[in-house]
Amino acid sequence: MLKRVSIHGNWSSRMGFVLAATGAAVGLGNIWKFPYITGENGGGAFVLVYLACVVAVGLPVMIAEMVLGRRGRRNPIGTMKLLSEEESRSSAWRFVGWLGVATGMLILSYYSVVAGWTLSYTVESISGAFRDAGPEEVGAMFSGLLASPLTLLAWHTLFMGMTVFVVARGVQHGLEAAVRYLMPVLLVLLLVLVGYAMTTGHFMEGVHFLFDPDFSKLTPAAFMIALGQAFFTLSIGMGAIMAYGAYLPEDTAIAPTAATVVAADTTVALLAGLAIFPLVFANGLNPGEGPGLIFQTLPLAFGMMPGGVVFGTLFFLLLVVAAWTSAIGLIEPAVAYLVESRSMPRRRAALLIGGSIWLLGFATVFSFNVWSDLTVSIGDRAFTMFDGVEFFTSNIALPLGGLLIAVFAGWVMSKGSTLDEFERGASTGYATWRLLVRWVAPAALLIVFLQVTGLVDITNL
Ligand code: PFF
């Protein structure tokens, strides 16, 4: 058995990892992004493809990241380099680590701006701005926010400051403590919202939209978007789980731990859908509204329900927390790299990386106002900078990272090495995992890539 230790220390227990990884997984991806892309892609059939991607591709890749992370016990770049050398393979594999570090920084540059919206909505809710507001007022509130670069910038700055603050202090204390208490509260509040959605008289419409598959609504691009969302929501494909895996206790069973995180993440996304779509239909809104969807639906519910100010404030506050624990996962690989490989103090590394991401975020901030006309047309869509970064990271960089990680774990690492990590703590299912990670995950990812580049049309397969 290989005994290596991380210089950052370990999670205090298996539960510490589960909470941190769930904290990274559950975020804006579940509550903001999942509903709006489901809305844009026609509902049930998309959800089905997404669930298949989560189980057949997402779970095996998450396990692979944990296996590699714990074996290497370093930041993703260091881990990939060490393991490839150990297996006598090309050290060029370390570029998978670099790809992950860069992807995490790019994602955080827009993620932080959207998290800023949730900060702004927390304040709006406290001030009673949602009380009895109709769809037009709520819509105007959202477009007003996007139209003001300075307001967006201020919230983005605050959110990046919060992220740097926690990461500078070291991951374990702040993080473990925050997620332990706040995640369960978020779950309860989501249930309250689902309960409210049941009273709208349009609940079943929401259920049908989410769960009745109409395959005629499924476009080829939807496969790519579903796969990208599976990666994004589980925080895989960019080394975050690999970095967290580096702090896993020696005897933690990897497969059931990964399954717990995946189940928690999926539950939150589906609950968010059940809370939001009935409201969309009850208020005659368009489910394909796009990134503003939750910001234009949920305030309506809070504005009408008894105790809406309290529930609304709590909800947006918890969304801030969910985004915060995810942001930490996005920045940790880059910070861990500077600390380990450049011997930089954690505080300075967090500031340097956080500052660069903050600057990158300007592109997103301006793409909603002063640069909104700066677009690139691909096919029949015009992409702003925000759309471009979002599309590139979720639909290309994460699946590519996932493909390379799956190939590395399934084909480059020897069976003995992966089995050694997998079997600790008596995990079962090694053969199934190996099959998925060697064949199913790479095949699914390759097909989707070929589809993107237009070489194959999945609809004709
Ligand atoms: N999983 C997060 C979400 O669903 O909001 C986003 C994310 C966090 C992606 C951390 C990647 C990551 F490393």
Short mmCIF file of C-alpha atoms and ligand atoms in Angstrom, two decimals:
data_model
loop_
_atom_site.label_atom_id
_atom_site.label_comp_id
_atom_site.label_asym_id
_atom_site.label_seq_id
_atom_site.Cartn_x
_atom_site.Cartn_y
_atom_site.Cartn_z
CA MET A 1 0.00 0.00 0.00
CA LEU A 2 1.33 3.41 -0.99
CA LYS A 3 1.75 5.89 1.86
CA ARG A 4 2.04 9.48 0.79
CA VAL A 5 0.85 12.59 2.60
CA SER A 6 -0.41 15.95 1.39
CA ILE A 7 1.39 19.00 2.74
CA HIS A 8 -1.99 20.63 3.30
CA GLY A 9 -3.15 17.93 5.72
CA ASN A 10 -6.20 15.69 5.36
CA TRP A 11 -9.94 16.04 5.84
CA SER A 12 -10.80 15.23 9.42
CA SER A 13 -12.90 12.26 8.27
CA ARG A 14 -14.70 10.69 5.33
CA MET A 15 -17.59 12.99 6.22
CA GLY A 16 -15.30 16.00 5.89
CA PHE A 17 -14.58 15.05 2.29
CA VAL A 18 -18.22 14.27 1.51
CA LEU A 19 -19.24 17.68 2.80
CA ALA A 20 -16.51 19.57 0.99
CA ALA A 21 -17.07 17.70 -2.28
CA THR A 22 -20.84 18.14 -1.95
CA GLY A 23 -20.20 21.80 -1.21
CA ALA A 24 -18.20 22.07 -4.43
CA ALA A 25 -20.79 20.10 -6.38
CA VAL A 26 -23.94 21.81 -5.14
CA GLY A 27 -23.89 25.36 -6.37
CA LEU A 28 -25.22 27.69 -8.99
CA GLY A 29 -25.01 24.77 -11.41
CA ASN A 30 -27.87 23.03 -9.64
CA ILE A 31 -30.18 25.90 -8.82
CA TRP A 32 -29.38 28.49 -11.49
CA LYS A 33 -28.04 26.58 -14.47
CA PHE A 34 -29.85 23.23 -14.42
CA PRO A 35 -33.35 24.78 -14.59
CA TYR A 36 -32.50 27.27 -17.29
CA ILE A 37 -30.72 24.88 -19.63
CA THR A 38 -33.46 22.31 -19.08
CA GLY A 39 -35.92 25.04 -20.04
CA GLU A 40 -33.91 25.96 -23.12
CA ASN A 41 -33.64 22.34 -24.21
CA GLY A 42 -37.26 21.33 -23.96
CA GLY A 43 -37.50 19.56 -20.58
CA GLY A 44 -37.98 15.82 -19.93
CA ALA A 45 -35.91 14.26 -22.70
CA PHE A 46 -33.00 16.53 -21.83
CA VAL A 47 -33.30 15.61 -18.14
CA LEU A 48 -33.17 11.94 -19.05
CA VAL A 49 -30.01 12.36 -21.12
CA TYR A 50 -28.51 14.43 -18.32
CA LEU A 51 -29.27 11.72 -15.71
CA ALA A 52 -27.74 9.06 -17.97
CA CYS A 53 -24.61 11.21 -18.34
CA VAL A 54 -24.38 11.67 -14.57
CA VAL A 55 -24.55 7.95 -13.85
CA ALA A 56 -22.64 6.42 -16.77
CA VAL A 57 -19.97 9.09 -17.27
CA GLY A 58 -20.01 11.48 -14.30
CA LEU A 59 -19.79 8.95 -11.49
CA PRO A 60 -16.93 6.91 -13.01
CA VAL A 61 -14.94 10.06 -13.78
CA MET A 62 -15.50 11.36 -10.25
CA ILE A 63 -14.19 8.05 -8.88
CA ALA A 64 -11.21 8.31 -11.25
CA GLU A 65 -10.38 11.80 -9.96
CA MET A 66 -10.52 10.58 -6.37
CA VAL A 67 -8.33 7.58 -7.16
CA LEU A 68 -5.71 9.77 -8.87
CA GLY A 69 -5.91 12.53 -6.28
CA ARG A 70 -5.39 10.27 -3.30
CA ARG A 71 -2.62 8.35 -5.00
CA GLY A 72 -0.72 11.49 -5.96
CA ARG A 73 -1.62 13.56 -2.88
CA ARG A 74 -0.69 16.77 -4.71
CA ASN A 75 -2.34 19.52 -6.71
CA PRO A 76 -3.67 18.24 -10.07
CA ILE A 77 -0.58 19.31 -12.02
CA GLY A 78 1.77 17.70 -9.50
CA THR A 79 -0.38 14.57 -9.23
CA MET A 80 -0.55 14.01 -12.99
CA LYS A 81 3.19 14.51 -13.32
CA LEU A 82 4.05 12.22 -10.44
CA LEU A 83 1.69 9.43 -11.45
CA SER A 84 2.72 9.47 -15.10
CA GLU A 85 6.37 9.19 -14.08
CA GLU A 86 5.57 6.46 -11.61
CA GLU A 87 3.82 4.48 -14.35
CA SER A 88 6.77 5.23 -16.70
CA ARG A 89 4.57 7.21 -19.06
CA SER A 90 5.07 10.60 -20.70
CA SER A 91 5.08 13.46 -18.21
CA ALA A 92 3.11 15.45 -20.82
CA TRP A 93 0.09 14.12 -18.91
CA ARG A 94 0.71 16.97 -16.50
CA PHE A 95 -0.96 19.23 -19.07
CA VAL A 96 -4.25 17.67 -18.01
CA GLY A 97 -3.57 19.34 -14.68
CA TRP A 98 -2.81 22.64 -16.38
CA LEU A 99 -5.99 22.41 -18.42
CA GLY A 100 -7.93 21.90 -15.19
CA VAL A 101 -6.31 24.82 -13.41
CA ALA A 102 -7.02 27.14 -16.34
CA THR A 103 -10.60 25.88 -16.71
CA GLY A 104 -11.32 26.43 -13.02
CA MET A 105 -10.08 30.00 -13.22
CA LEU A 106 -12.12 30.72 -16.34
CA ILE A 107 -15.28 29.24 -14.82
CA LEU A 108 -14.84 31.22 -11.64
CA SER A 109 -14.47 34.44 -13.63
CA TYR A 110 -18.14 34.28 -14.66
CA TYR A 111 -19.38 32.19 -11.74
CA SER A 112 -18.38 34.97 -9.38
CA VAL A 113 -20.40 37.53 -11.37
CA VAL A 114 -23.52 35.33 -11.18
CA ALA A 115 -22.87 34.72 -7.49
CA GLY A 116 -22.84 38.52 -7.25
CA TRP A 117 -26.43 38.50 -8.55
CA THR A 118 -27.40 36.25 -5.64
CA LEU A 119 -25.74 38.68 -3.21
CA SER A 120 -27.66 41.53 -4.75
CA TYR A 121 -30.93 39.56 -4.55
CA THR A 122 -30.32 38.81 -0.88
CA VAL A 123 -30.25 42.53 -0.20
CA GLU A 124 -33.27 43.17 -2.43
CA SER A 125 -35.19 40.54 -0.52
CA ILE A 126 -34.33 42.01 2.89
CA SER A 127 -35.49 45.41 1.70
CA GLY A 128 -38.87 43.94 0.78
CA ALA A 129 -38.45 44.66 -2.94
CA PHE A 130 -40.20 41.43 -3.95
CA ARG A 131 -43.36 42.10 -1.96
CA ASP A 132 -46.33 41.73 -4.31
CA ALA A 133 -44.09 42.33 -7.31
CA GLY A 134 -45.49 41.15 -10.64
CA PRO A 135 -43.58 39.49 -13.49
CA GLU A 136 -42.85 42.86 -15.17
CA GLU A 137 -41.41 44.46 -12.06
CA VAL A 138 -39.29 41.42 -11.31
CA GLY A 139 -38.09 41.34 -14.91
CA ALA A 140 -37.22 45.03 -14.75
CA MET A 141 -35.29 44.51 -11.52
CA PHE A 142 -33.15 41.88 -13.21
CA SER A 143 -32.50 43.84 -16.39
CA GLY A 144 -31.71 46.91 -14.26
CA LEU A 145 -29.05 44.96 -12.41
CA LEU A 146 -27.45 43.69 -15.62
CA ALA A 147 -27.46 47.15 -17.16
CA SER A 148 -25.24 48.58 -14.42
CA PRO A 149 -21.58 47.59 -14.80
CA LEU A 150 -20.59 49.26 -11.56
CA THR A 151 -23.17 47.41 -9.48
CA LEU A 152 -22.21 44.10 -11.06
CA LEU A 153 -18.57 44.85 -10.48
CA ALA A 154 -19.12 45.73 -6.84
CA TRP A 155 -20.89 42.42 -6.12
CA HIS A 156 -18.33 40.47 -8.14
CA THR A 157 -15.56 42.12 -6.10
CA LEU A 158 -17.26 41.25 -2.82
CA PHE A 159 -17.75 37.63 -3.84
CA MET A 160 -14.14 37.19 -5.00
CA GLY A 161 -13.03 38.77 -1.74
CA MET A 162 -15.06 36.22 0.23
CA THR A 163 -13.58 33.37 -1.79
CA VAL A 164 -9.99 34.53 -1.39
CA PHE A 165 -10.59 35.01 2.33
CA VAL A 166 -11.53 31.37 2.94
CA VAL A 167 -8.95 29.88 0.62
CA ALA A 168 -6.20 32.00 2.17
CA ARG A 169 -7.03 30.53 5.58
CA GLY A 170 -6.69 26.95 4.41
CA VAL A 171 -9.48 24.79 3.18
CA GLN A 172 -10.35 22.51 6.04
CA HIS A 173 -11.56 24.71 8.88
CA GLY A 174 -13.67 27.34 7.19
CA LEU A 175 -14.99 25.00 4.56
CA GLU A 176 -15.81 21.92 6.55
CA ALA A 177 -17.55 24.02 9.18
CA ALA A 178 -19.61 26.02 6.68
CA VAL A 179 -20.94 23.14 4.64
CA ARG A 180 -21.75 20.96 7.63
CA TYR A 181 -24.49 23.32 8.80
CA LEU A 182 -25.53 25.20 5.73
CA MET A 183 -26.11 22.44 3.19
CA PRO A 184 -28.91 20.81 5.20
CA VAL A 185 -30.61 24.19 5.63
CA LEU A 186 -30.44 24.79 1.88
CA LEU A 187 -32.13 21.45 1.34
CA VAL A 188 -34.93 22.31 3.76
CA LEU A 189 -35.52 25.66 2.08
CA LEU A 190 -35.68 24.02 -1.32
CA LEU A 191 -38.32 21.69 0.08
CA VAL A 192 -40.27 24.72 1.34
CA LEU A 193 -40.14 26.16 -2.17
CA VAL A 194 -41.28 22.88 -3.70
CA GLY A 195 -44.13 22.92 -1.15
CA TYR A 196 -45.03 26.42 -2.30
CA ALA A 197 -44.87 25.36 -5.94
CA MET A 198 -47.48 22.70 -5.11
CA THR A 199 -49.91 25.43 -4.14
CA THR A 200 -49.66 27.28 -7.45
CA GLY A 201 -52.05 24.94 -9.22
CA HIS A 202 -49.41 24.37 -11.90
CA PHE A 203 -47.27 21.84 -10.07
CA MET A 204 -48.12 18.93 -12.34
CA GLU A 205 -47.33 21.02 -15.39
CA GLY A 206 -43.86 21.48 -13.93
CA VAL A 207 -43.56 17.77 -13.18
CA HIS A 208 -44.59 16.85 -16.73
CA PHE A 209 -42.18 19.35 -18.19
CA LEU A 210 -39.31 17.91 -16.15
CA PHE A 211 -40.10 14.23 -16.43
CA ASP A 212 -42.13 13.51 -19.59
CA PRO A 213 -39.58 12.95 -22.32
CA ASP A 214 -40.48 14.33 -25.71
CA PHE A 215 -37.59 13.15 -27.83
CA SER A 216 -38.58 15.30 -30.76
CA LYS A 217 -37.39 18.28 -28.72
CA LEU A 218 -33.91 16.85 -28.35
CA THR A 219 -31.38 18.49 -30.64
CA PRO A 220 -27.90 17.05 -31.25
CA ALA A 221 -26.42 19.98 -29.35
CA ALA A 222 -28.50 18.96 -26.33
CA PHE A 223 -26.35 15.85 -25.85
CA MET A 224 -23.28 17.98 -25.57
CA ILE A 225 -24.99 20.42 -23.24
CA ALA A 226 -26.29 17.58 -21.01
CA LEU A 227 -22.85 16.03 -20.78
CA GLY A 228 -21.24 19.40 -20.09
CA GLN A 229 -23.79 20.08 -17.37
CA ALA A 230 -23.14 16.67 -15.78
CA PHE A 231 -19.46 17.60 -15.52
CA PHE A 232 -20.11 21.13 -14.37
CA THR A 233 -22.61 20.22 -11.69
CA LEU A 234 -20.44 17.42 -10.29
CA SER A 235 -17.34 19.65 -10.39
CA ILE A 236 -15.43 17.09 -12.42
CA GLY A 237 -13.14 17.33 -15.43
CA MET A 238 -11.00 20.13 -14.02
CA GLY A 239 -9.13 18.59 -11.13
CA ALA A 240 -11.19 20.03 -8.26
CA ILE A 241 -12.19 16.60 -7.01
CA MET A 242 -8.63 15.43 -7.69
CA ALA A 243 -7.35 18.25 -5.48
CA TYR A 244 -9.89 17.42 -2.75
CA GLY A 245 -9.07 13.71 -3.18
CA ALA A 246 -5.48 14.51 -2.28
CA TYR A 247 -6.70 15.24 1.26
CA LEU A 248 -8.77 12.02 1.55
CA PRO A 249 -8.07 9.83 4.55
CA GLU A 250 -6.12 6.68 3.64
CA ASP A 251 -8.89 4.20 4.45
CA THR A 252 -11.92 5.96 2.92
CA ALA A 253 -13.85 3.78 0.46
CA ILE A 254 -13.92 5.82 -2.73
CA ALA A 255 -16.86 4.42 -4.74
CA PRO A 256 -19.62 4.82 -2.10
CA THR A 257 -18.26 8.23 -1.17
CA ALA A 258 -18.47 9.41 -4.77
CA ALA A 259 -21.96 7.91 -5.09
CA THR A 260 -23.11 9.87 -2.03
CA VAL A 261 -21.89 13.15 -3.53
CA VAL A 262 -23.50 12.40 -6.89
CA ALA A 263 -26.83 11.49 -5.27
CA ALA A 264 -26.89 14.66 -3.15
CA ASP A 265 -26.07 16.83 -6.14
CA THR A 266 -28.71 15.26 -8.36
CA THR A 267 -31.38 15.56 -5.67
CA VAL A 268 -30.74 19.27 -5.30
CA ALA A 269 -30.93 19.89 -9.06
CA LEU A 270 -34.22 18.02 -9.43
CA LEU A 271 -35.73 19.79 -6.42
CA ALA A 272 -34.72 23.13 -7.91
CA GLY A 273 -36.51 22.15 -11.12
CA LEU A 274 -39.62 21.15 -9.16
CA ALA A 275 -39.59 24.48 -7.33
CA ILE A 276 -39.07 26.63 -10.39
CA PHE A 277 -41.05 25.26 -13.35
CA PRO A 278 -44.48 25.37 -11.69
CA LEU A 279 -43.82 29.06 -11.03
CA VAL A 280 -42.77 29.60 -14.62
CA PHE A 281 -46.04 28.13 -15.86
CA ALA A 282 -48.18 29.75 -13.18
CA ASN A 283 -46.93 33.17 -14.25
CA GLY A 284 -46.98 32.62 -17.97
CA LEU A 285 -43.20 32.93 -18.22
CA ASN A 286 -41.05 31.28 -20.82
CA PRO A 287 -39.08 28.23 -19.56
CA GLY A 288 -36.45 28.96 -22.23
CA GLU A 289 -35.79 32.36 -20.70
CA GLY A 290 -32.06 31.70 -20.24
CA PRO A 291 -29.66 32.68 -17.45
CA GLY A 292 -32.17 35.07 -15.82
CA LEU A 293 -34.72 32.30 -15.22
CA ILE A 294 -34.51 31.87 -11.43
CA PHE A 295 -34.01 35.58 -10.88
CA GLN A 296 -37.28 36.26 -12.66
CA THR A 297 -39.34 33.46 -11.18
CA LEU A 298 -38.42 32.94 -7.53
CA PRO A 299 -38.93 36.58 -6.45
CA LEU A 300 -42.55 36.18 -7.63
CA ALA A 301 -43.04 33.29 -5.23
CA PHE A 302 -41.36 35.07 -2.36
CA GLY A 303 -43.39 38.19 -3.09
CA MET A 304 -46.66 36.29 -2.68
CA MET A 305 -46.03 33.70 0.03
CA PRO A 306 -46.55 34.44 3.73
CA GLY A 307 -43.18 35.09 5.37
CA GLY A 308 -41.73 35.68 1.92
CA VAL A 309 -39.21 38.23 3.11
CA VAL A 310 -37.67 35.75 5.53
CA PHE A 311 -37.78 32.79 3.14
CA GLY A 312 -36.54 34.85 0.21
CA THR A 313 -33.66 36.32 2.14
CA LEU A 314 -32.66 32.96 3.54
CA PHE A 315 -32.90 31.33 0.13
CA PHE A 316 -30.69 33.79 -1.68
CA LEU A 317 -28.29 33.82 1.25
CA LEU A 318 -27.97 30.07 1.07
CA LEU A 319 -27.47 30.29 -2.67
CA VAL A 320 -24.59 32.62 -1.90
CA VAL A 321 -23.16 29.99 0.44
CA ALA A 322 -23.64 27.22 -2.11
CA ALA A 323 -21.83 29.34 -4.70
CA TRP A 324 -19.12 30.18 -2.18
CA THR A 325 -18.28 26.56 -1.36
CA SER A 326 -18.20 25.84 -5.11
CA ALA A 327 -15.96 28.83 -5.81
CA ILE A 328 -13.47 27.45 -3.33
CA GLY A 329 -13.37 24.20 -5.33
CA LEU A 330 -12.77 26.19 -8.51
CA ILE A 331 -9.82 28.13 -7.14
CA GLU A 332 -8.19 25.49 -4.93
CA PRO A 333 -6.27 23.61 -7.69
CA ALA A 334 -4.50 26.79 -8.84
CA VAL A 335 -3.73 27.91 -5.29
CA ALA A 336 -2.51 24.45 -4.23
CA TYR A 337 -0.22 24.44 -7.27
CA LEU A 338 1.43 27.74 -6.34
CA VAL A 339 1.81 26.70 -2.71
CA GLU A 340 3.33 23.31 -3.55
CA SER A 341 5.38 23.98 -6.63
CA ARG A 342 6.37 27.60 -6.14
CA SER A 343 6.58 27.45 -2.34
CA MET A 344 4.37 30.51 -2.17
CA PRO A 345 2.60 31.27 1.11
CA ARG A 346 -1.07 30.26 0.81
CA ARG A 347 -2.25 33.78 1.47
CA ARG A 348 -0.21 35.30 -1.34
CA ALA A 349 -1.17 32.51 -3.75
CA ALA A 350 -4.88 33.04 -3.00
CA LEU A 351 -4.56 36.79 -3.57
CA LEU A 352 -2.63 36.41 -6.80
CA ILE A 353 -4.98 33.86 -8.34
CA GLY A 354 -8.09 35.57 -6.96
CA GLY A 355 -6.91 38.92 -8.37
CA SER A 356 -6.37 37.46 -11.82
CA ILE A 357 -9.80 35.83 -11.82
CA TRP A 358 -11.35 39.09 -10.67
CA LEU A 359 -9.83 40.84 -13.68
CA LEU A 360 -11.01 38.09 -16.05
CA GLY A 361 -14.50 38.60 -14.62
CA PHE A 362 -14.67 42.06 -16.20
CA ALA A 363 -15.35 40.36 -19.53
CA THR A 364 -18.52 38.85 -18.10
CA VAL A 365 -19.58 42.02 -16.31
CA PHE A 366 -19.30 44.09 -19.48
CA SER A 367 -20.89 41.50 -21.72
CA PHE A 368 -24.27 42.34 -20.14
CA ASN A 369 -24.03 46.05 -20.85
CA VAL A 370 -21.24 48.04 -22.51
CA TRP A 371 -20.00 45.08 -24.56
CA SER A 372 -23.35 43.44 -25.15
CA ASP A 373 -23.04 44.05 -28.89
CA LEU A 374 -19.64 42.45 -29.04
CA THR A 375 -20.72 39.03 -30.21
CA VAL A 376 -19.44 36.18 -32.32
CA SER A 377 -21.95 34.22 -34.35
CA ILE A 378 -21.62 30.47 -34.43
CA GLY A 379 -24.36 28.69 -36.30
CA ASP A 380 -27.55 30.54 -35.51
CA ARG A 381 -26.43 31.81 -32.10
CA ALA A 382 -24.68 35.04 -31.23
CA PHE A 383 -22.25 34.58 -28.34
CA THR A 384 -21.31 37.40 -25.99
CA MET A 385 -18.08 37.09 -24.00
CA PHE A 386 -20.06 35.58 -21.12
CA ASP A 387 -21.79 33.07 -23.41
CA GLY A 388 -18.45 32.23 -25.00
CA VAL A 389 -16.59 31.57 -21.74
CA GLU A 390 -19.53 29.65 -20.36
CA PHE A 391 -19.93 27.56 -23.51
CA PHE A 392 -16.23 26.85 -23.97
CA THR A 393 -15.59 25.82 -20.37
CA SER A 394 -18.69 23.67 -19.83
CA ASN A 395 -19.06 22.10 -23.21
CA ILE A 396 -15.48 21.74 -24.38
CA ALA A 397 -12.89 22.13 -21.61
CA LEU A 398 -14.61 20.07 -18.90
CA PRO A 399 -15.56 17.12 -21.15
CA LEU A 400 -12.05 17.18 -22.67
CA GLY A 401 -10.50 17.15 -19.20
CA GLY A 402 -12.87 14.33 -18.24
CA LEU A 403 -11.93 12.31 -21.33
CA LEU A 404 -8.22 12.63 -20.58
CA ILE A 405 -8.71 11.75 -16.91
CA ALA A 406 -10.78 8.68 -17.84
CA VAL A 407 -8.15 7.55 -20.35
CA PHE A 408 -5.39 8.10 -17.82
CA ALA A 409 -7.16 6.18 -15.06
CA GLY A 410 -8.40 3.41 -17.34
CA TRP A 411 -5.52 2.89 -19.75
CA VAL A 412 -2.37 4.64 -18.55
CA MET A 413 -2.40 3.69 -14.88
CA SER A 414 -1.70 0.03 -14.23
CA LYS A 415 -4.55 -2.10 -12.94
CA GLY A 416 -2.57 -2.76 -9.76
CA SER A 417 -2.30 0.95 -8.92
CA THR A 418 -5.96 1.80 -9.42
CA LEU A 419 -7.12 -1.37 -7.69
CA ASP A 420 -4.95 -0.54 -4.69
CA GLU A 421 -6.73 2.81 -4.23
CA PHE A 422 -10.18 1.55 -5.19
CA GLU A 423 -10.24 -1.38 -2.77
CA ARG A 424 -9.30 0.57 0.36
CA GLY A 425 -12.13 0.63 2.87
CA ALA A 426 -13.63 -2.34 1.02
CA SER A 427 -15.20 -0.64 -2.01
CA THR A 428 -16.85 -3.11 -4.33
CA GLY A 429 -17.56 -2.74 -8.04
CA TYR A 430 -14.02 -2.32 -9.36
CA ALA A 431 -14.72 -4.33 -12.52
CA THR A 432 -17.79 -2.24 -13.34
CA TRP A 433 -15.93 1.00 -12.74
CA ARG A 434 -13.03 -0.11 -14.91
CA LEU A 435 -15.37 -1.02 -17.72
CA LEU A 436 -17.11 2.35 -17.51
CA VAL A 437 -13.93 4.38 -17.27
CA ARG A 438 -12.11 2.49 -20.05
CA TRP A 439 -14.94 2.21 -22.56
CA VAL A 440 -18.21 3.92 -21.77
CA ALA A 441 -16.95 7.31 -20.58
CA PRO A 442 -14.36 7.79 -23.36
CA ALA A 443 -16.81 6.59 -26.01
CA ALA A 444 -19.55 8.94 -24.85
CA LEU A 445 -17.14 11.84 -24.65
CA LEU A 446 -15.64 11.10 -28.07
CA ILE A 447 -19.00 10.85 -29.76
CA VAL A 448 -20.02 14.15 -28.29
CA PHE A 449 -16.77 15.79 -29.42
CA LEU A 450 -17.10 14.48 -32.93
CA GLN A 451 -20.63 15.74 -32.91
CA VAL A 452 -19.46 19.19 -31.85
CA THR A 453 -16.89 19.35 -34.59
CA GLY A 454 -19.57 18.26 -37.04
CA LEU A 455 -17.91 15.00 -38.07
CA VAL A 456 -20.75 12.74 -37.03
CA ASP A 457 -24.43 13.40 -36.67
CA ILE A 458 -25.64 11.43 -33.63
CA THR A 459 -29.19 11.70 -34.75
CA ASN A 460 -28.35 9.46 -37.72
CA LEU A 461 -26.43 6.80 -35.80
N1 PFF B 1 -20.44 22.22 -9.33
C1 PFF B 1 -20.58 23.63 -9.23
C2 PFF B 1 -22.00 24.01 -9.48
O1 PFF B 1 -22.80 23.14 -9.86
O2 PFF B 1 -22.35 25.16 -9.30
C3 PFF B 1 -19.65 24.37 -10.16
C4 PFF B 1 -18.22 23.93 -10.01
C5 PFF B 1 -17.61 24.04 -8.77
C6 PFF B 1 -17.54 23.37 -11.06
C7 PFF B 1 -16.33 23.60 -8.58
C8 PFF B 1 -16.25 22.93 -10.90
C9 PFF B 1 -15.66 23.06 -9.64
F1 PFF B 1 -14.45 22.68 -9.48
#
